Amino acid sequence: MKLATLRDGSRDGHLVLVSRDLALAVSARPHAATLAEAIEAWDQVAPALADLHQRLELRQAASAFAFDPAQVMAPLPRTFQWCDGSAFLQHGQRMQQAFGLPPIADVDRIPLMYQGAGDDFLGAREAIQVADPVYGIDFEGEFAVVVDDVPMGCTAAEAERHIKLIVQLNDVSLRSMAPREMSTGFGFIHAKPSTSFAPVAITPDELGEGWQGGRVRLRLQTELNGEWFGHPCAGQMHFSFPQLIAHAALTRRLGAGTIIGSGTVSSANEADGFSCISERRAVDKIRGRELTEYLQFGDVVRMRALDEQGAAPFGSIEQVVTAAPQPGGR
């Protein structure tokens, strides 16, 4: 299944099912009004949603309408918990090499993960709003999974059955804010503004061979101002999503709707390009080149995961960088 959330003036939007070619949609009501409602009762509502999705595919769903990605919110516009990992080790290794950072003990055995803000996710066409480019505006192309209720102490072997949906995202980062926050040991606040999501969330079966070993095995293509920036394959994740879920659940339960991110998609092959500016800057420094600039107002970022046929199963993220409204404005 493919699911999206249409903007309707409410905080949680209107859940719809979307055809595989992203051409048509149909309301998920009365089975579930929102994705938050659906994920809370997934085992009960998923069969009915799957049946409706099949009828949509056969062009037999009553009240189907044209799907417009410009009208969507994030598939899950807000959730109780958003935990982002760093499962591509080559990303961190390049940063360490370029900037002389000390190695992190056991990084190949214990995943790195931070807890971000889940209360204000952005849709695929919403602007990246930042007060000042001096903050070092960067994009980070990633994948993530949405889980149902996960018990504390869940093992990686048990975790995969808790994965209900896969999403594609842009984990926007403010690089100038990060060093001080990391040095405190208390985690990110200012360095991680709202995260943006591709138009649809999809069930793992939709990816076919693109979902293996608890990993998304698709290339994530990023363009900056219409120019190719990179297309690394996400199959190079060191830790699988079940391993990341088990790590997050080691000492606490994960509530239904928790989102677990992969971290920046990265390739060991430099020719594959990059999914964030920071990693490209690291390679620039290693190779003795002028550092690539961070994002400026007016820049346009486009991200889409591509399968072997060149289709984009999640749709695409297309965002312009703009100045944030002044306090008191809208």
Coordinates of C-alpha atoms in Angstrom, one line a residue, residues 91 95 98-99 138-140 175 229 275-284 294:
H91 CA 29.7 9.0 6.4
M95 CA 33.9 13.4 8.7
A98 CA 38.5 15.5 7.1
F99 CA 38.1 17.4 10.3
D138 CA 22.3 21.5 4.9
F139 CA 20.0 18.7 3.6
E140 CA 20.3 15.0 4.6
R175 CA 25.8 22.7 10.7
F229 CA 24.5 16.0 -6.4
S275 CA 23.2 12.9 0.2
C276 CA 24.3 15.9 2.2
I277 CA 26.6 18.9 1.7
S278 CA 28.6 18.2 4.8
E279 CA 29.9 14.9 3.6
R280 CA 30.8 16.4 0.2
R281 CA 32.7 19.2 2.1
A282 CA 34.6 16.5 4.0
V283 CA 35.7 14.9 0.7
D284 CA 36.5 18.4 -0.7
Y294 CA 26.0 25.3 2.3

